[in-house]
XYZ file of C-alpha atoms in Angstrom:
598
model
C 107.662 -73.651 47.165
C 109.729 -73.988 43.968
C 107.427 -76.832 42.795
C 104.157 -74.852 43.140
C 102.540 -73.175 40.100
C 99.496 -70.887 40.552
C 97.759 -69.914 37.304
C 94.346 -68.920 35.943
C 92.647 -69.332 32.573
C 91.449 -66.088 30.939
C 89.571 -65.637 27.656
C 86.523 -64.097 25.997
C 83.152 -65.806 26.565
C 82.795 -69.179 24.774
C 86.463 -69.584 23.753
C 86.738 -72.978 25.486
C 88.175 -72.230 28.963
C 86.104 -74.793 30.895
C 86.608 -77.531 28.252
C 90.393 -77.032 28.356
C 90.256 -77.138 32.184
C 88.492 -80.547 31.851
C 91.404 -81.867 29.727
C 93.975 -80.584 32.262
C 92.095 -82.387 35.064
C 91.888 -85.556 32.966
C 95.562 -85.596 31.876
C 96.863 -84.960 35.418
C 94.490 -87.719 36.692
C 92.969 -85.286 39.234
C 89.493 -86.463 38.233
C 88.696 -90.047 37.297
C 86.955 -90.873 33.993
C 83.813 -91.746 35.989
C 83.678 -88.298 37.679
C 84.587 -86.363 34.535
C 81.753 -84.607 32.721
C 81.502 -81.617 30.370
C 82.487 -78.430 32.257
C 83.387 -80.399 35.412
C 84.231 -77.267 37.418
C 80.942 -75.473 36.605
C 78.905 -76.877 39.497
C 75.923 -74.479 39.443
C 72.751 -75.533 37.564
C 72.604 -72.089 35.986
C 76.143 -72.501 34.583
C 75.276 -75.854 33.035
C 71.994 -74.552 31.543
C 73.437 -71.403 29.999
C 76.814 -72.887 29.102
C 78.696 -70.011 30.760
C 80.985 -69.765 33.784
C 79.565 -67.439 36.460
C 81.929 -68.204 39.375
C 85.696 -68.682 39.419
C 86.564 -72.273 40.377
C 89.843 -73.239 42.066
C 91.248 -76.774 41.948
C 94.642 -78.376 42.740
C 96.360 -80.838 40.391
C 99.437 -83.050 40.923
C 101.784 -83.390 37.963
C 105.085 -85.220 37.478
C 107.635 -83.688 35.071
C 111.173 -85.025 34.544
C 111.052 -87.061 37.748
C 109.927 -84.149 39.935
C 106.446 -83.718 41.446
C 104.680 -80.372 40.983
C 101.517 -78.872 42.500
C 99.446 -76.956 39.947
C 96.744 -74.649 41.369
C 94.318 -73.782 38.576
C 91.552 -71.135 38.680
C 88.976 -71.283 35.849
C 87.490 -67.782 35.391
C 84.309 -66.433 33.709
C 84.509 -64.794 30.279
C 81.522 -62.399 30.297
C 82.224 -58.687 30.881
C 79.698 -58.669 33.777
C 81.877 -61.080 35.778
C 85.213 -59.300 35.240
C 85.502 -58.753 39.029
C 85.748 -62.548 39.478
C 88.656 -62.464 36.997
C 90.465 -59.639 38.862
C 90.187 -61.610 42.160
C 91.586 -64.754 40.528
C 94.483 -62.842 38.946
C 95.430 -61.439 42.391
C 96.058 -65.024 43.592
C 98.196 -66.173 40.610
C 101.670 -65.818 39.085
C 100.701 -66.865 35.569
C 97.779 -66.887 33.126
C 96.769 -69.026 30.143
C 95.391 -66.596 27.528
C 93.057 -68.612 25.297
C 91.994 -67.459 21.832
C 89.453 -69.352 19.710
C 91.036 -70.295 16.340
C 87.657 -69.722 14.630
C 86.532 -66.508 16.386
C 89.938 -64.772 16.768
C 90.712 -62.036 19.351
C 87.635 -60.431 20.980
C 87.141 -57.360 23.203
C 87.201 -59.286 26.491
C 90.409 -61.109 25.457
C 92.221 -57.756 25.294
C 90.606 -56.476 28.518
C 91.606 -59.593 30.519
C 95.114 -59.524 29.034
C 95.702 -55.941 30.232
C 94.377 -56.925 33.673
C 96.917 -59.787 33.834
C 99.803 -57.598 32.589
C 99.042 -54.946 35.241
C 99.551 -57.686 37.871
C 102.886 -58.803 36.274
C 101.601 -62.265 35.369
C 103.514 -64.567 32.999
C 101.274 -65.035 29.935
C 101.117 -68.309 27.978
C 99.205 -67.675 24.694
C 97.069 -70.619 23.531
C 95.255 -71.154 20.242
C 92.238 -73.354 21.078
C 89.683 -75.245 18.933
C 92.222 -76.007 16.165
C 90.161 -79.129 15.306
C 87.224 -77.047 13.987
C 86.712 -77.008 10.186
C 86.260 -73.193 10.361
C 89.542 -72.694 12.305
C 92.041 -70.263 10.812
C 95.188 -70.921 12.894
C 97.772 -69.074 10.738
C 95.854 -65.781 10.640
C 94.853 -65.879 14.335
C 98.460 -66.722 15.359
C 99.611 -63.543 13.544
C 96.992 -61.537 15.509
C 98.219 -62.984 18.832
C 101.843 -62.141 17.875
C 100.707 -58.575 17.057
C 98.917 -58.284 20.412
C 101.598 -59.811 22.680
C 104.782 -59.203 20.713
C 105.825 -62.884 21.141
C 107.227 -65.383 18.626
C 105.143 -67.819 16.569
C 106.617 -70.852 18.424
C 105.440 -69.362 21.772
C 101.786 -69.750 20.717
C 100.650 -73.250 21.703
C 98.100 -74.949 19.460
C 95.686 -77.126 21.430
C 92.218 -78.586 21.216
C 90.251 -78.741 24.469
C 87.853 -81.182 22.806
C 90.272 -83.801 21.421
C 93.126 -83.180 23.900
C 95.686 -82.394 21.183
C 98.629 -80.346 22.515
C 97.544 -80.586 26.200
C 100.652 -82.577 27.315
C 102.890 -79.876 25.799
C 100.787 -77.216 27.589
C 101.341 -78.895 30.999
C 105.099 -78.931 30.363
C 105.014 -75.265 29.350
C 103.128 -74.351 32.578
C 105.929 -75.901 34.666
C 108.697 -74.329 32.539
C 107.363 -70.784 32.050
C 105.165 -69.850 35.040
C 107.312 -68.706 37.996
C 106.926 -70.304 41.424
C 105.431 -68.071 44.201
C 107.948 -65.751 45.868
C 107.143 -65.434 49.571
C 109.013 -65.756 52.851
C 108.121 -69.059 54.640
C 109.622 -67.774 57.931
C 107.766 -64.392 57.990
C 104.498 -63.886 59.959
C 101.466 -65.447 58.258
C 99.814 -63.397 55.464
C 97.102 -65.105 53.400
C 94.888 -63.376 50.798
C 91.196 -64.396 50.763
C 90.090 -64.562 47.116
C 86.733 -66.341 47.513
C 84.317 -67.744 50.114
C 81.209 -69.937 50.234
C 78.483 -70.536 52.818
C 78.070 -74.067 54.162
C 74.781 -74.387 56.137
C 76.335 -77.032 58.473
C 79.860 -75.718 59.039
C 79.583 -71.944 58.545
C 81.707 -69.958 56.158
C 84.535 -71.551 54.164
C 87.152 -69.024 53.001
C 89.518 -69.791 50.085
C 92.967 -68.203 50.352
C 96.477 -68.079 48.916
C 99.380 -67.946 51.418
C 101.731 -65.105 50.456
C 104.090 -65.312 53.479
C 104.445 -67.773 56.406
C 102.444 -70.988 56.855
C 99.083 -72.003 58.340
C 98.775 -74.859 60.864
C 95.551 -76.655 61.818
C 94.164 -75.416 65.186
C 96.203 -72.187 65.003
C 94.505 -68.991 66.237
C 94.135 -66.615 63.264
C 92.969 -63.033 62.845
C 91.069 -61.511 59.920
C 92.695 -58.080 59.503
C 89.726 -56.147 58.003
C 87.358 -56.986 60.889
C 90.045 -57.523 63.590
C 88.260 -60.693 64.829
C 90.121 -63.868 65.844
C 89.115 -67.511 65.264
C 90.592 -71.012 65.522
C 91.536 -72.744 62.273
C 89.297 -75.785 62.967
C 89.946 -77.325 59.552
C 92.334 -76.389 56.765
C 93.051 -78.164 53.508
C 93.536 -78.018 49.756
C 90.930 -77.844 47.014
C 90.655 -80.953 44.846
C 87.290 -81.869 43.322
C 86.346 -82.482 46.960
C 88.103 -80.743 49.868
C 91.188 -82.578 51.214
C 91.942 -81.745 54.909
C 95.615 -81.126 55.791
C 97.530 -80.346 58.993
C 99.668 -77.592 57.479
C 99.533 -75.400 54.350
C 102.852 -73.903 53.310
C 103.868 -70.618 51.750
C 102.727 -70.097 48.136
C 99.969 -72.732 48.272
C 96.201 -72.296 47.873
C 93.686 -73.782 50.333
C 90.517 -73.362 52.394
C 89.841 -72.607 56.081
C 86.756 -73.472 58.166
C 86.635 -71.695 61.516
C 82.945 -71.833 62.475
C 82.124 -68.270 61.328
C 78.344 -67.931 61.062
C 78.018 -64.200 60.243
C 78.453 -63.450 56.536
C 79.669 -59.881 57.151
C 82.704 -61.144 59.131
C 84.440 -62.467 55.989
C 85.474 -60.025 53.277
C 87.002 -61.061 49.965
C 90.396 -59.354 49.623
C 90.985 -59.483 53.391
C 94.271 -60.782 54.867
C 94.431 -63.709 57.336
C 97.298 -63.468 59.841
C 98.374 -65.207 63.045
C 96.775 -63.897 66.286
C 99.972 -64.571 68.340
C 102.502 -63.232 65.809
C 100.538 -60.915 63.495
C 101.827 -59.314 60.282
C 102.235 -55.517 60.416
C 100.332 -54.721 57.188
C 97.612 -56.409 55.110
C 98.331 -57.519 51.525
C 97.894 -54.619 49.065
C 96.787 -54.414 45.458
C 93.293 -55.832 45.829
C 90.785 -53.506 44.161
C 87.298 -52.698 45.456
C 84.307 -53.560 43.290
C 82.656 -50.703 41.334
C 78.976 -51.487 40.623
C 77.701 -50.210 37.270
C 73.946 -50.833 37.436
C 71.586 -50.331 40.374
C 68.107 -51.738 40.949
C 65.762 -52.215 43.883
C 64.980 -55.782 45.015
C 61.824 -56.082 47.146
C 60.167 -59.156 48.699
C 56.656 -59.847 47.353
C 55.492 -60.515 50.937
C 56.671 -57.711 53.276
C 57.250 -60.156 56.194
C 60.027 -61.830 54.124
C 62.237 -58.708 54.416
C 64.659 -60.145 57.025
C 64.828 -63.461 55.185
C 65.757 -61.579 51.993
C 68.515 -59.741 53.898
C 69.987 -63.070 55.116
C 69.777 -64.523 51.574
C 71.591 -61.529 50.061
C 74.348 -61.717 52.703
C 74.932 -65.421 51.955
C 74.924 -64.665 48.224
C 77.473 -61.860 48.683
C 79.889 -64.377 50.260
C 79.825 -66.319 47.032
C 79.687 -63.255 44.766
C 81.750 -60.391 46.185
C 80.710 -58.020 43.376
C 77.143 -57.787 44.776
C 76.595 -54.580 46.801
C 73.361 -53.784 48.654
C 71.808 -51.408 51.208
C 68.285 -51.016 52.591
C 65.765 -48.656 50.972
C 61.998 -48.179 51.006
C 59.447 -47.408 48.312
C 55.912 -46.036 48.641
C 54.669 -48.621 46.129
C 56.652 -51.671 47.249
C 57.474 -51.196 50.967
C 60.888 -52.143 52.403
C 63.581 -53.688 50.232
C 67.211 -53.368 49.129
C 69.014 -51.205 46.638
C 71.511 -53.520 44.942
C 74.543 -52.718 42.803
C 75.456 -55.051 39.919
C 78.230 -55.139 37.326
C 75.766 -55.356 34.435
C 72.390 -56.633 33.256
C 73.415 -60.304 32.993
C 74.809 -60.126 36.552
C 71.460 -58.723 37.748
C 69.526 -61.478 35.941
C 71.769 -64.206 37.459
C 71.372 -62.804 41.019
C 67.582 -62.732 40.628
C 67.602 -66.334 39.360
C 69.935 -67.498 42.192
C 67.709 -65.861 44.853
C 64.785 -67.844 43.465
C 66.599 -71.205 43.071
C 68.963 -71.289 46.034
C 66.898 -69.419 48.653
C 63.274 -69.758 47.363
C 62.849 -65.966 47.504
C 60.092 -64.440 45.352
C 61.173 -60.868 44.622
C 60.188 -57.839 42.552
C 63.037 -56.038 40.774
C 62.607 -52.360 39.904
C 63.820 -50.540 36.797
C 67.644 -50.666 36.705
C 69.449 -47.316 36.734
C 72.891 -45.840 37.385
C 74.157 -43.323 39.983
C 74.371 -39.615 39.158
C 75.858 -36.527 40.809
C 73.543 -33.533 41.347
C 74.672 -29.971 42.147
C 72.406 -27.346 43.753
C 72.534 -23.631 42.917
C 73.427 -22.836 46.549
C 76.517 -25.099 46.520
C 77.545 -25.568 42.855
C 80.817 -27.306 43.802
C 79.403 -29.856 46.284
C 78.193 -33.048 44.556
C 75.140 -34.864 45.941
C 74.962 -38.571 45.035
C 71.649 -39.511 43.377
C 71.190 -43.287 43.512
C 67.487 -43.262 42.856
C 65.257 -41.055 40.652
C 63.151 -40.300 43.777
C 66.227 -38.530 45.278
C 66.395 -36.077 42.355
C 66.405 -32.423 43.460
C 63.700 -29.935 42.609
C 64.415 -28.444 39.121
C 64.142 -24.914 40.609
C 67.042 -25.427 43.057
C 69.170 -27.633 40.799
C 72.245 -26.252 39.043
C 73.242 -29.301 36.948
C 73.355 -33.124 36.882
C 76.394 -35.187 35.904
C 76.108 -38.758 34.620
C 78.743 -41.530 34.436
C 80.478 -42.111 31.102
C 82.287 -45.228 29.895
C 84.865 -45.982 27.230
C 83.308 -48.762 25.142
C 85.470 -50.981 22.939
C 83.590 -52.878 20.217
C 85.331 -55.368 17.902
C 83.243 -56.362 14.877
C 83.438 -57.468 11.251
C 83.987 -54.617 8.770
C 80.566 -55.366 7.125
C 78.740 -54.192 10.272
C 80.664 -50.960 11.004
C 77.861 -48.705 9.671
C 75.049 -50.294 11.698
C 77.191 -50.446 14.895
C 78.056 -46.737 14.524
C 74.365 -45.863 13.979
C 73.424 -47.737 17.182
C 76.173 -46.047 19.244
C 75.309 -42.544 17.971
C 71.610 -43.214 18.709
C 72.750 -44.044 22.274
C 74.525 -40.620 22.509
C 77.972 -42.120 21.869
C 80.960 -40.115 20.537
C 83.489 -42.007 18.423
C 87.053 -41.776 19.761
C 88.954 -44.216 17.573
C 88.481 -46.627 14.685
C 91.280 -49.063 13.859
C 91.478 -52.080 11.552
C 92.992 -55.078 13.386
C 92.911 -57.052 10.108
C 91.157 -56.444 6.750
C 88.044 -58.099 8.152
C 88.001 -56.931 11.782
C 87.584 -53.397 13.131
C 87.897 -52.036 16.663
C 85.593 -49.067 17.394
C 86.096 -47.057 20.582
C 83.273 -44.801 21.836
C 82.699 -42.566 24.855
C 79.104 -43.228 25.922
C 76.767 -42.550 28.855
C 76.508 -45.680 31.010
C 72.741 -45.223 31.388
C 72.280 -45.826 27.632
C 74.226 -49.112 27.776
C 72.328 -50.456 30.816
C 69.131 -51.354 29.016
C 69.036 -53.131 25.650
C 72.379 -52.067 24.147
C 74.157 -55.447 24.347
C 71.175 -57.366 22.900
C 70.779 -54.921 20.018
C 74.524 -54.940 19.303
C 74.449 -58.745 18.993
C 71.359 -58.569 16.722
C 72.711 -56.017 14.236
C 76.121 -57.725 14.012
C 74.580 -61.237 13.699
C 76.416 -62.223 16.893
C 79.878 -61.195 15.615
C 80.446 -58.043 17.697
C 82.181 -58.267 21.086
C 81.847 -55.553 23.690
C 83.921 -54.420 26.665
C 83.874 -51.205 28.728
C 85.405 -49.374 31.667
C 84.322 -46.157 33.489
C 86.004 -42.832 32.607
C 84.267 -40.378 34.981
C 81.260 -38.036 35.056
C 80.007 -35.374 32.599
C 77.222 -32.765 32.810
C 74.033 -33.714 30.888
C 70.510 -32.411 30.326
C 68.699 -35.006 32.411
C 65.081 -34.904 33.556
C 63.101 -37.079 35.955
C 60.170 -38.856 34.322
C 57.393 -40.156 36.581
C 54.767 -42.738 35.688
C 51.272 -42.128 37.092
C 48.783 -45.004 37.192
C 45.223 -43.997 38.042
C 46.614 -40.637 39.227
C 49.075 -42.237 41.710
C 52.804 -42.007 41.124
C 54.596 -45.385 41.028
C 58.047 -44.422 42.347
C 59.563 -47.769 41.317
C 58.907 -46.887 37.637
C 60.446 -43.392 37.799
C 63.594 -42.886 35.732
C 66.183 -40.228 34.879
C 66.447 -39.785 31.113
C 67.928 -37.349 28.626
C 65.631 -34.413 27.817
C 65.735 -35.059 24.042
C 64.446 -38.641 24.446
C 61.793 -37.904 27.101
C 58.736 -37.699 24.817
C 59.457 -40.843 22.763
C 60.409 -42.953 25.829
C 57.354 -41.691 27.793
C 55.028 -42.634 24.932
C 56.585 -46.094 24.525
C 56.397 -46.767 28.279
C 52.711 -45.840 28.458
C 51.921 -48.099 25.474
C 53.876 -50.983 27.017
C 52.175 -50.601 30.419
C 48.748 -50.492 28.765
C 49.450 -53.990 27.387
C 50.822 -55.388 30.650
C 48.568 -54.019 33.427
C 45.437 -56.189 33.852
C 42.069 -54.533 33.106
C 39.867 -53.550 36.057
C 36.167 -52.702 36.486
C 37.036 -49.034 35.798
C 39.112 -47.048 33.267
C 42.791 -46.673 34.264
C 44.831 -43.716 33.027
C 48.540 -44.422 32.469
C 50.499 -41.155 32.222
C 54.142 -40.145 31.809
C 54.957 -36.773 33.406
C 57.923 -34.419 33.702
C 57.194 -32.624 36.985
C 53.584 -31.409 36.653
C 53.539 -31.599 32.842
C 51.992 -34.779 31.377
C 53.800 -35.700 28.139
C 52.068 -38.994 27.230
C 48.882 -40.857 28.149
C 47.220 -44.176 27.437
C 43.910 -45.493 28.841
C 43.301 -49.097 29.920
C 39.611 -49.601 29.158
C 37.309 -51.025 31.837
C 35.921 -54.539 31.693
C 32.352 -54.268 30.384
C 29.380 -55.727 32.243
C 25.974 -55.527 30.619
C 23.751 -54.462 33.547
C 20.733 -53.993 31.251
C 20.735 -57.652 30.141
C 17.913 -58.503 32.570
C 15.584 -55.786 31.139
C 13.327 -57.331 28.525
C 11.547 -54.469 26.790
C 9.742 -51.953 29.022
C 10.413 -48.254 29.475
C 13.860 -46.844 28.456
C 14.070 -44.988 31.803
C 14.590 -48.368 33.593
C 17.703 -49.061 31.516
C 18.951 -45.492 31.974
C 18.510 -45.776 35.740
C 20.622 -48.971 35.827
C 23.329 -47.399 33.634
C 23.503 -44.300 35.865
C 23.815 -46.545 38.925
C 26.674 -48.459 37.252
C 28.373 -45.156 36.323
C 28.306 -44.006 39.970
C 29.670 -47.363 41.135
C 32.585 -47.162 38.654
C 33.351 -43.599 39.791
C 33.450 -44.703 43.444
C 35.558 -47.772 42.537
C 38.068 -45.584 40.689
C 38.587 -43.494 43.861
C 39.202 -46.447 46.183
C 40.436 -49.093 43.700
C 44.140 -50.075 43.821
C 45.909 -51.115 40.639
C 48.409 -53.945 41.096
C 51.455 -53.486 38.858
C 52.823 -56.910 37.786
C 56.586 -57.733 37.881
C 56.651 -57.883 34.044
C 55.764 -54.168 33.944
C 58.916 -53.207 35.891
C 61.098 -55.127 33.445
C 59.187 -53.943 30.355
C 61.164 -50.703 30.354
C 64.223 -52.725 29.305
C 62.561 -53.966 26.137
C 60.947 -50.791 24.812
C 62.260 -51.455 21.300
C 60.782 -54.951 21.003
């Protein structure tokens, strides 16, 4: 056990985590030159295309230092705020963390957020200044910022370049010297923490774990404590670039288990594996439950694909434990699922993965957040409102409370004015403004989560020319003047387009939505009215004009009454068509609400 080191790499998005992981794999000869490629651990097509890490990736390296052999278990984590749950799971399985800061970009919001997460779990932090080979790098100034943040000495900050490999040998030595070995009891009953799992169509579910106490032997009968079910450990092993089967995995090590589990719901991330014959008394503590921030409905385009969509979502949840879903139905779209995501990028990635990995064509409804409603009869009993259609009648409602977040924005001092204007427009209240350096300012706001869900992140990046970084965490619920806005198309309410919005913004948002839908809904043979309504009061309207057909084209001359007769006949036909005609709302219309300011 004393020669095992478990550590993860944490940093803001695009600070060079995956590139540095490549150098560690190369210098420990875990991956041959032939197998090595840019971002070796990012194995999903989406990760390669977008250049971001979406999933945490675990890999084991062998390293020799001063004549002794060490096992280094590395977990490369995502940097985007939407995947912070992946980071918290990785941290739970480690004793140390490499905190990477880009020498050109300096400390960003997510750097600070991930650092606090690691400190809460008592991890040993190794600060690293990356990308020192860049012409725009400013190592002296950024080193001072790291010292101010961590309270360490200048010599503790390692200067490396993930691209050229400079300083990587010193980093490997520092990992062995500074990161503590796991502290467990090899003779105690088996306790292993599941921190990830994947679905293999041929072998069932593969669970990745870290052994906290005891040891795991191949063929041993094990029990999953959350579900209480027992299985045989058919195959166990360690995680190199490919899986390496072993007969025994000892205390403190990281590995995988295949036990022929076919049902996705039988494996929960954060669960404890123990021995069936000699079980541990208690599961491992300290693993936090996921808190979804954004909710949206996902519906199959063909209603007979409902069960297939359920199976796809369950397999996806194995691989992404932050996805939460439950069944719901909509008058416009039939049966589907209400899904909880950690943010808009997370929602976009899930939609893309459903399409690529499971060939599922789905419609996603307008994203929203959860509210608490209180009725006049029971003003102290909260009723959870997950969907605008669940909103109470205004006559019986006492008040509605919406979730608030504390948003931390780090930006250049030139953009403070425009960032403040954006946050105040989104109903934000400034809590704190502090200068980290002469150039960089941290702004802290309390804001409603519903205002951040839509286009906030995109607009923040635009007005700050890409220099602002954003991080947030929930701080509870507050009472607000919220109203339910319905969209009527041809007189029929489309429940999937309903939304809860602040009373002061209702008119402007209603008008923008009607204008946007007029552009996106295809024209029919009859006029279509697109209306935004608060209860029975219509606050905005646009008309999609009918396609014209010249029915009098065949009349050459002759009496005017012939033409009038044809026109009257057409008018009757259009009236009848309007009563029975159904307007198909395209998928782009559901997502248009997110881009009202474009």
